[in-house]
Amino acid sequence: MKLVLNFSLCLFLVTLFVGCEPNDFREGVVMAGGHYVPAKTLNKGKQIYAEYCMACHGVKGDGNGVASKGLQPPPRNFTLGIIKFGDVVSGELPHDESIYKALKHGLNGSAMLPWDLKREQMQAVWQYIKTFAPKTWIGKDKKLGEKLNEQPFKDPFTLAGKAQAIEIGKKIYHVEANCQTCHRGYVTLAEYDSMSRELADESIDELDDDFYKLKIQESDHGYSSIPPDFTWHELRSVRADHEIEDIYLRLLAGVGGTSMPAWQGTLEDQKIWALAYYVQSLRQYKNSPKRKEFVSRFK
Ligand code: HEC
Ligand code: HEC
């Protein structure tokens, strides 16, 4: 009895003086980009995480939460420290705003839904999540990537030039960038041949067997990744009310930890805009009876 009392008293005193649970953060940390996050914020983030995020992303942040079974794509494994949809060239560390954007709007076509959290809550939970991958995020020597959307985007086509942009984009997609090496092709042999003659001075007599198929890709996330068919799949990071800008940003940046390349620096800016318009134009077939007719040309 005395022992139990002593123990309870001790626990009471510990709680009174220290004011926190044994696993709580006692000290703040300096995160990549050089900003200091106090212990109070991390503890708040931990609480929010347990309440809203842990079911999928797991107690240890490894993506193995109780509700993660069978989800495709699986919840992000935060211990790897890889973000897919940053606002920087893939592979570099993203700025917090790109994560708040994903939290606010969700990632389309995945179990990651939009969250109705206040800005301080988003801030706290994201700082806490970074502590799952300390080697990536913690330390004042760690640098964030250069923000691709720091300046407002300058669309060289705008609505008036949209039809022209789509035509250019279609050629870049199939001939210059060869997006169909992972995604699928959307032109007939005759169209492909004529585009290749025009752009590459090359004639095409036959199509690869998998020209109209999606080619499943390895990824660094621990599972394979499916390049979307733009007439069928959702685009995770593209918001309906910012469609063209979001597609353009994704083409500049690529998708972190997957084979989807960052096209900035590989293709001229105007070509990337043209590709964005072309990808957007393919999206009109999604959930539409017109899709059947469109894809039946490619059998
Ligand atoms: C119902 C399951 C579920 C819940 C609950 C959930 N997520 Fe996710 N989350 C996912 C899935 C699935 C993905 C991966 C989507 C993908 O790969 O396209 C993801 C991805 C993410 C990413 C990665 C974004 C990127 O660009 O790589 C972050 C950050 C994230 N979630 C944060 C949170 C936070 C914070 C919460 C709690 C407020 C939360 N998630 C709750 C399922 C969930
Ligand atoms: C080497 C393979 C590869 C090539 C080449 C490639 N992609 Fe991708 N792409 C992928 C993969 C894999 C994904 C899916 C990543 C994920 O979410 O897991 C993807 C995703 C995308 C997305 C969706 C982004 C989102 O928000 O969900 C767009 C748009 C896209 N690619 C456009 C293109 C265009 C346009 C080209 C050519 C200029 C291209 N890709 C070339 C592999 C590739």
Short mmCIF file of C-alpha atoms and ligand atoms in Angstrom, two decimals:
data_model
loop_
_atom_site.label_atom_id
_atom_site.label_comp_id
_atom_site.label_asym_id
_atom_site.label_seq_id
_atom_site.Cartn_x
_atom_site.Cartn_y
_atom_site.Cartn_z
CA MET A 1 0.00 0.00 0.00
CA LYS A 2 2.72 2.36 1.04
CA LEU A 3 4.65 1.53 -2.08
CA VAL A 4 1.65 2.26 -4.33
CA LEU A 5 1.05 5.53 -2.53
CA ASN A 6 4.66 6.49 -2.89
CA PHE A 7 4.56 5.66 -6.56
CA SER A 8 1.39 7.69 -7.18
CA LEU A 9 2.81 10.60 -5.26
CA CYS A 10 5.96 10.41 -7.26
CA LEU A 11 4.01 10.35 -10.54
CA PHE A 12 1.93 13.28 -9.33
CA LEU A 13 5.04 15.28 -8.48
CA VAL A 14 6.65 14.45 -11.80
CA THR A 15 3.54 15.60 -13.65
CA LEU A 16 3.36 18.74 -11.55
CA PHE A 17 6.95 19.76 -12.06
CA VAL A 18 7.68 18.58 -15.54
CA GLY A 19 4.16 19.07 -16.80
CA CYS A 20 4.38 16.58 -19.61
CA GLU A 21 4.26 12.90 -20.48
CA PRO A 22 7.52 10.94 -20.65
CA ASN A 23 7.57 10.88 -24.48
CA ASP A 24 6.78 14.51 -25.02
CA PHE A 25 9.29 16.90 -26.53
CA ARG A 26 11.19 18.89 -23.92
CA GLU A 27 13.27 20.94 -26.31
CA GLY A 28 12.65 22.71 -29.55
CA VAL A 29 14.55 21.90 -32.75
CA VAL A 30 15.94 23.80 -35.72
CA MET A 31 14.38 22.49 -38.91
CA ALA A 32 15.66 22.63 -42.49
CA GLY A 33 15.53 26.19 -43.77
CA GLY A 34 16.77 27.40 -40.38
CA HIS A 35 13.58 28.05 -38.45
CA TYR A 36 13.28 27.12 -34.83
CA VAL A 37 10.27 25.07 -33.73
CA PRO A 38 9.57 25.21 -29.99
CA ALA A 39 8.74 22.05 -27.99
CA LYS A 40 5.23 23.38 -27.36
CA THR A 41 4.46 23.37 -31.10
CA LEU A 42 5.82 19.83 -31.53
CA ASN A 43 3.71 18.57 -28.63
CA LYS A 44 0.64 20.21 -30.05
CA GLY A 45 1.42 18.69 -33.44
CA LYS A 46 1.79 15.29 -31.84
CA GLN A 47 -1.70 15.55 -30.35
CA ILE A 48 -3.23 16.62 -33.65
CA TYR A 49 -1.39 13.81 -35.41
CA ALA A 50 -2.75 11.21 -32.96
CA GLU A 51 -6.25 12.53 -33.42
CA TYR A 52 -6.43 12.98 -37.20
CA CYS A 53 -3.52 11.35 -39.01
CA MET A 54 -2.22 8.34 -37.10
CA ALA A 55 -4.98 5.95 -38.26
CA CYS A 56 -3.44 5.99 -41.73
CA HIS A 57 0.13 7.25 -41.32
CA GLY A 58 0.84 5.07 -38.26
CA VAL A 59 2.14 5.58 -34.71
CA LYS A 60 5.72 5.64 -36.02
CA GLY A 61 4.88 7.64 -39.13
CA ASP A 62 5.77 4.69 -41.36
CA GLY A 63 2.44 4.63 -43.20
CA ASN A 64 1.30 1.41 -41.49
CA GLY A 65 -1.62 2.78 -39.50
CA VAL A 66 -4.61 0.59 -38.61
CA ALA A 67 -6.67 2.13 -41.45
CA SER A 68 -3.91 1.86 -44.06
CA LYS A 69 -4.64 -1.70 -45.20
CA GLY A 70 -5.41 -2.04 -48.88
CA LEU A 71 -5.12 1.67 -49.65
CA GLN A 72 -3.79 2.42 -53.13
CA PRO A 73 -1.68 4.51 -53.10
CA PRO A 74 -0.62 3.72 -49.51
CA PRO A 75 -0.34 6.53 -46.94
CA ARG A 76 3.01 8.30 -47.08
CA ASN A 77 5.81 6.71 -45.03
CA PHE A 78 7.15 9.85 -43.34
CA THR A 79 10.26 8.11 -42.00
CA LEU A 80 11.70 8.12 -45.55
CA GLY A 81 11.57 11.92 -45.65
CA ILE A 82 10.36 12.00 -49.27
CA ILE A 83 7.57 14.30 -50.39
CA LYS A 84 5.90 13.76 -53.77
CA PHE A 85 4.18 17.05 -54.46
CA GLY A 86 6.55 19.81 -53.38
CA ASP A 87 6.97 23.27 -54.86
CA VAL A 88 10.66 22.62 -55.60
CA VAL A 89 12.49 20.39 -58.08
CA SER A 90 11.80 16.82 -56.90
CA GLY A 91 14.47 15.51 -54.56
CA GLU A 92 14.94 18.91 -52.87
CA LEU A 93 13.23 19.76 -49.59
CA PRO A 94 9.83 21.46 -50.09
CA HIS A 95 8.57 24.60 -48.34
CA ASP A 96 5.82 24.22 -45.75
CA GLU A 97 3.23 25.98 -47.96
CA SER A 98 3.16 23.09 -50.45
CA ILE A 99 2.19 20.74 -47.62
CA TYR A 100 -0.52 23.10 -46.34
CA LYS A 101 -1.90 23.16 -49.89
CA ALA A 102 -2.10 19.33 -49.90
CA LEU A 103 -3.69 19.33 -46.43
CA LYS A 104 -6.27 21.92 -47.38
CA HIS A 105 -7.25 20.41 -50.73
CA GLY A 106 -6.34 16.77 -50.21
CA LEU A 107 -4.64 14.62 -52.86
CA ASN A 108 -7.25 13.76 -55.50
CA GLY A 109 -8.04 10.12 -56.08
CA SER A 110 -6.31 9.00 -52.85
CA ALA A 111 -7.41 8.43 -49.25
CA MET A 112 -5.71 11.70 -48.32
CA LEU A 113 -8.78 13.92 -47.98
CA PRO A 114 -9.03 17.69 -47.51
CA TRP A 115 -8.60 18.67 -43.85
CA ASP A 116 -10.49 21.44 -42.19
CA LEU A 117 -7.62 22.49 -39.91
CA LYS A 118 -6.57 25.96 -38.85
CA ARG A 119 -3.25 27.26 -40.10
CA GLU A 120 -1.60 26.87 -36.66
CA GLN A 121 -2.83 23.27 -36.51
CA MET A 122 -1.44 22.51 -39.97
CA GLN A 123 1.84 24.14 -38.98
CA ALA A 124 2.12 22.19 -35.73
CA VAL A 125 1.25 18.79 -37.20
CA TRP A 126 3.61 19.19 -40.16
CA GLN A 127 6.52 20.23 -37.90
CA TYR A 128 5.82 17.16 -35.77
CA ILE A 129 5.71 14.90 -38.86
CA LYS A 130 9.19 16.11 -39.83
CA THR A 131 10.54 14.58 -36.59
CA PHE A 132 9.85 11.11 -38.07
CA ALA A 133 12.73 11.74 -40.51
CA PRO A 134 15.27 13.66 -38.41
CA LYS A 135 18.15 12.99 -40.81
CA THR A 136 16.25 14.78 -43.56
CA TRP A 137 14.64 17.60 -41.65
CA ILE A 138 16.47 18.43 -38.45
CA GLY A 139 19.60 20.56 -38.33
CA LYS A 140 20.46 24.13 -39.19
CA ASP A 141 22.71 23.01 -42.06
CA LYS A 142 19.72 21.60 -44.01
CA LYS A 143 18.56 23.72 -46.92
CA LEU A 144 15.17 23.95 -48.58
CA GLY A 145 14.98 23.83 -52.38
CA GLU A 146 14.49 26.90 -54.54
CA LYS A 147 10.77 27.69 -54.72
CA LEU A 148 9.45 27.27 -58.26
CA ASN A 149 6.32 29.33 -57.59
CA GLU A 150 7.94 32.27 -55.79
CA GLN A 151 7.06 34.63 -58.65
CA PRO A 152 3.59 34.60 -60.25
CA PHE A 153 3.64 32.30 -63.29
CA LYS A 154 3.80 33.93 -66.73
CA ASP A 155 1.64 31.94 -69.13
CA PRO A 156 2.90 32.68 -72.68
CA PHE A 157 -0.30 31.36 -74.29
CA THR A 158 -3.25 32.40 -72.10
CA LEU A 159 -6.79 31.48 -73.09
CA ALA A 160 -6.55 33.09 -76.53
CA GLY A 161 -3.65 30.85 -77.53
CA LYS A 162 -5.03 27.69 -75.94
CA ALA A 163 -5.82 25.78 -79.15
CA GLN A 164 -2.33 26.48 -80.49
CA ALA A 165 -0.76 25.47 -77.16
CA ILE A 166 -2.59 22.13 -77.22
CA GLU A 167 -1.33 21.35 -80.73
CA ILE A 168 2.28 22.18 -79.78
CA GLY A 169 1.94 20.26 -76.50
CA LYS A 170 0.70 17.14 -78.30
CA LYS A 171 3.84 17.07 -80.46
CA ILE A 172 6.22 17.75 -77.57
CA TYR A 173 4.49 15.03 -75.53
CA HIS A 174 4.88 12.32 -78.17
CA VAL A 175 8.04 13.28 -80.06
CA GLU A 176 10.36 15.49 -78.01
CA ALA A 177 9.65 14.48 -74.39
CA ASN A 178 8.36 10.95 -75.11
CA CYS A 179 5.99 11.05 -72.16
CA GLN A 180 4.46 7.81 -73.49
CA THR A 181 7.56 5.87 -72.40
CA CYS A 182 5.80 5.81 -68.99
CA HIS A 183 2.34 7.29 -69.57
CA ARG A 184 0.42 6.21 -72.69
CA GLY A 185 0.25 7.60 -76.21
CA TYR A 186 -2.86 9.43 -77.49
CA VAL A 187 -2.24 9.58 -81.26
CA THR A 188 -2.68 7.16 -84.17
CA LEU A 189 0.28 5.73 -86.09
CA ALA A 190 -0.43 8.16 -88.96
CA GLU A 191 -0.46 11.18 -86.60
CA TYR A 192 2.68 9.98 -84.81
CA ASP A 193 4.43 9.49 -88.12
CA SER A 194 3.54 12.94 -89.39
CA MET A 195 4.56 14.63 -86.09
CA SER A 196 7.88 12.78 -86.09
CA ARG A 197 8.63 13.77 -89.66
CA GLU A 198 7.91 17.39 -88.82
CA LEU A 199 9.80 17.64 -85.53
CA ALA A 200 12.53 15.00 -85.76
CA ASP A 201 12.75 14.35 -89.49
CA GLU A 202 12.06 10.71 -88.80
CA SER A 203 9.34 8.42 -90.10
CA ILE A 204 7.57 5.85 -87.95
CA ASP A 205 6.32 2.59 -89.52
CA GLU A 206 4.97 0.87 -86.46
CA LEU A 207 4.12 1.54 -82.82
CA ASP A 208 5.65 -0.23 -79.80
CA ASP A 209 3.31 -2.93 -78.43
CA ASP A 210 2.83 -0.96 -75.22
CA PHE A 211 2.39 2.47 -76.87
CA TYR A 212 -1.19 2.71 -75.55
CA LYS A 213 -0.45 1.07 -72.18
CA LEU A 214 0.62 2.58 -68.86
CA LYS A 215 4.06 1.39 -67.82
CA ILE A 216 4.17 0.65 -64.05
CA GLN A 217 7.20 2.31 -62.42
CA GLU A 218 9.43 1.49 -59.46
CA SER A 219 9.60 4.20 -56.79
CA ASP A 220 11.60 5.12 -53.66
CA HIS A 221 8.42 4.97 -51.57
CA GLY A 222 8.52 1.18 -51.25
CA TYR A 223 5.75 0.45 -53.77
CA SER A 224 5.34 0.79 -57.50
CA SER A 225 3.71 3.84 -58.93
CA ILE A 226 1.27 4.11 -61.83
CA PRO A 227 1.79 6.94 -64.33
CA PRO A 228 -1.72 8.33 -64.80
CA ASP A 229 -3.76 8.06 -67.99
CA PHE A 230 -4.89 11.67 -68.23
CA THR A 231 -8.25 10.71 -69.76
CA TRP A 232 -8.99 8.40 -66.85
CA HIS A 233 -7.11 9.02 -63.57
CA GLU A 234 -7.25 11.88 -61.14
CA LEU A 235 -4.18 14.09 -60.88
CA ARG A 236 -3.30 14.16 -57.20
CA SER A 237 -1.85 17.63 -56.90
CA VAL A 238 -4.10 19.48 -59.37
CA ARG A 239 -6.88 21.64 -57.93
CA ALA A 240 -9.94 22.22 -60.14
CA ASP A 241 -9.79 25.98 -59.63
CA HIS A 242 -6.05 26.26 -60.44
CA GLU A 243 -5.89 23.53 -63.04
CA ILE A 244 -3.41 24.92 -65.58
CA GLU A 245 -1.03 26.44 -62.98
CA ASP A 246 -1.00 23.25 -60.92
CA ILE A 247 -0.26 21.03 -63.95
CA TYR A 248 2.49 23.47 -65.03
CA LEU A 249 4.04 23.45 -61.53
CA ARG A 250 3.95 19.64 -61.44
CA LEU A 251 5.72 19.43 -64.80
CA LEU A 252 8.40 21.87 -63.61
CA ALA A 253 8.87 20.02 -60.33
CA GLY A 254 8.24 16.34 -61.09
CA VAL A 255 6.98 13.94 -58.42
CA GLY A 256 9.41 13.27 -55.54
CA GLY A 257 10.68 9.71 -55.09
CA THR A 258 9.09 8.53 -58.36
CA SER A 259 10.35 8.32 -61.94
CA MET A 260 8.23 11.34 -62.99
CA PRO A 261 11.01 13.78 -63.96
CA ALA A 262 11.26 17.51 -63.25
CA TRP A 263 11.08 19.07 -66.71
CA GLN A 264 12.46 22.43 -65.66
CA GLY A 265 15.85 22.85 -67.29
CA THR A 266 15.20 19.95 -69.72
CA LEU A 267 12.51 21.65 -71.81
CA GLU A 268 12.06 25.34 -72.57
CA ASP A 269 9.46 27.10 -70.48
CA GLN A 270 7.07 27.66 -73.39
CA LYS A 271 7.10 23.94 -74.19
CA ILE A 272 6.27 23.08 -70.59
CA TRP A 273 3.26 25.43 -70.75
CA ALA A 274 2.20 23.80 -74.05
CA LEU A 275 2.43 20.37 -72.39
CA ALA A 276 0.33 21.63 -69.48
CA TYR A 277 -2.40 22.73 -71.91
CA TYR A 278 -2.21 19.41 -73.72
CA VAL A 279 -2.53 17.39 -70.49
CA GLN A 280 -5.43 19.63 -69.45
CA SER A 281 -7.15 19.02 -72.82
CA LEU A 282 -7.00 15.24 -72.27
CA ARG A 283 -8.83 15.68 -69.00
CA GLN A 284 -12.05 16.65 -70.80
CA TYR A 285 -12.56 12.92 -71.54
CA LYS A 286 -12.47 11.92 -67.88
CA ASN A 287 -15.89 10.70 -66.67
CA SER A 288 -17.28 11.56 -70.08
CA PRO A 289 -19.06 9.42 -72.68
CA LYS A 290 -16.69 11.02 -75.24
CA ARG A 291 -13.80 8.98 -73.83
CA LYS A 292 -14.91 5.74 -75.42
CA GLU A 293 -14.96 7.25 -78.88
CA PHE A 294 -11.63 9.03 -78.32
CA VAL A 295 -9.68 5.96 -77.16
CA SER A 296 -11.33 3.64 -79.70
CA ARG A 297 -9.24 5.39 -82.37
CA PHE A 298 -6.11 3.87 -80.83
CA LYS A 299 -6.95 0.17 -80.83
C1 HEC B 1 -7.58 7.92 -44.55
C2 HEC B 1 -6.12 7.86 -44.59
C3 HEC B 1 -5.34 9.13 -44.33
C4 HEC B 1 -5.43 9.99 -43.27
C5 HEC B 1 -6.35 9.92 -42.06
C6 HEC B 1 -4.40 11.00 -43.48
N1 HEC B 1 -3.70 10.75 -44.62
FE1 HEC B 1 -2.11 11.79 -45.33
N2 HEC B 1 -1.96 10.55 -46.93
C7 HEC B 1 -2.79 9.46 -47.15
C8 HEC B 1 -2.40 8.84 -48.41
C9 HEC B 1 -3.05 7.60 -49.02
C10 HEC B 1 -1.33 9.59 -48.93
C11 HEC B 1 -0.54 9.30 -50.21
C12 HEC B 1 -1.13 9.90 -51.46
C13 HEC B 1 -0.23 9.71 -52.67
O1 HEC B 1 0.80 9.06 -52.60
O2 HEC B 1 -0.57 10.25 -53.72
C14 HEC B 1 -1.07 10.65 -47.96
C15 HEC B 1 -0.06 11.59 -48.09
C16 HEC B 1 0.22 12.56 -47.15
C17 HEC B 1 1.32 13.50 -47.25
C18 HEC B 1 2.37 13.54 -48.36
C19 HEC B 1 2.19 14.63 -49.37
C20 HEC B 1 3.27 14.56 -50.45
O3 HEC B 1 3.29 15.48 -51.28
O4 HEC B 1 4.06 13.64 -50.48
C21 HEC B 1 1.27 14.30 -46.14
C22 HEC B 1 2.22 15.43 -45.77
C23 HEC B 1 0.13 13.87 -45.36
N3 HEC B 1 -0.49 12.80 -46.00
C24 HEC B 1 -0.24 14.44 -44.17
C25 HEC B 1 -1.35 14.04 -43.43
C26 HEC B 1 -1.78 14.70 -42.22
C27 HEC B 1 -1.07 15.89 -41.58
C28 HEC B 1 -2.89 14.05 -41.79
C29 HEC B 1 -3.73 14.36 -40.57
C30 HEC B 1 -4.25 15.72 -40.49
C31 HEC B 1 -3.15 12.97 -42.73
N4 HEC B 1 -2.19 13.00 -43.71
C32 HEC B 1 -4.17 12.06 -42.63
C33 HEC B 1 -3.80 9.01 -46.33
C34 HEC B 1 -4.24 9.61 -45.18
C1 HEC B 2 10.09 7.84 -66.56
C2 HEC B 2 8.66 7.80 -66.43
C3 HEC B 2 7.85 9.05 -66.69
C4 HEC B 2 7.97 9.94 -67.73
C5 HEC B 2 8.95 9.93 -68.88
C6 HEC B 2 6.93 10.92 -67.52
N1 HEC B 2 6.22 10.64 -66.40
FE1 HEC B 2 4.65 11.70 -65.67
N2 HEC B 2 4.49 10.42 -64.09
C7 HEC B 2 5.23 9.26 -63.94
C8 HEC B 2 4.78 8.59 -62.75
C9 HEC B 2 5.32 7.27 -62.21
C10 HEC B 2 3.76 9.37 -62.19
C11 HEC B 2 2.95 9.07 -60.92
C12 HEC B 2 3.67 9.52 -59.67
C13 HEC B 2 2.88 9.21 -58.40
O1 HEC B 2 1.97 9.99 -58.07
O2 HEC B 2 3.18 8.20 -57.76
C14 HEC B 2 3.61 10.52 -63.07
C15 HEC B 2 2.70 11.53 -62.84
C16 HEC B 2 2.44 12.57 -63.73
C17 HEC B 2 1.44 13.59 -63.56
C18 HEC B 2 0.47 13.68 -62.40
C19 HEC B 2 0.84 14.60 -61.27
C20 HEC B 2 -0.22 14.58 -60.19
O3 HEC B 2 -0.50 15.66 -59.63
O4 HEC B 2 -0.76 13.50 -59.87
C21 HEC B 2 1.48 14.39 -64.67
C22 HEC B 2 0.60 15.60 -64.97
C23 HEC B 2 2.51 13.88 -65.53
N3 HEC B 2 3.10 12.78 -64.93
C24 HEC B 2 2.82 14.40 -66.78
C25 HEC B 2 3.89 13.95 -67.57
C26 HEC B 2 4.24 14.54 -68.84
C27 HEC B 2 3.49 15.66 -69.54
C28 HEC B 2 5.36 13.89 -69.26
C29 HEC B 2 6.21 14.19 -70.47
C30 HEC B 2 6.65 15.57 -70.59
C31 HEC B 2 5.67 12.86 -68.27
N4 HEC B 2 4.76 12.93 -67.26
C32 HEC B 2 6.71 11.98 -68.37
C33 HEC B 2 6.26 8.83 -64.74
C34 HEC B 2 6.74 9.49 -65.86
#
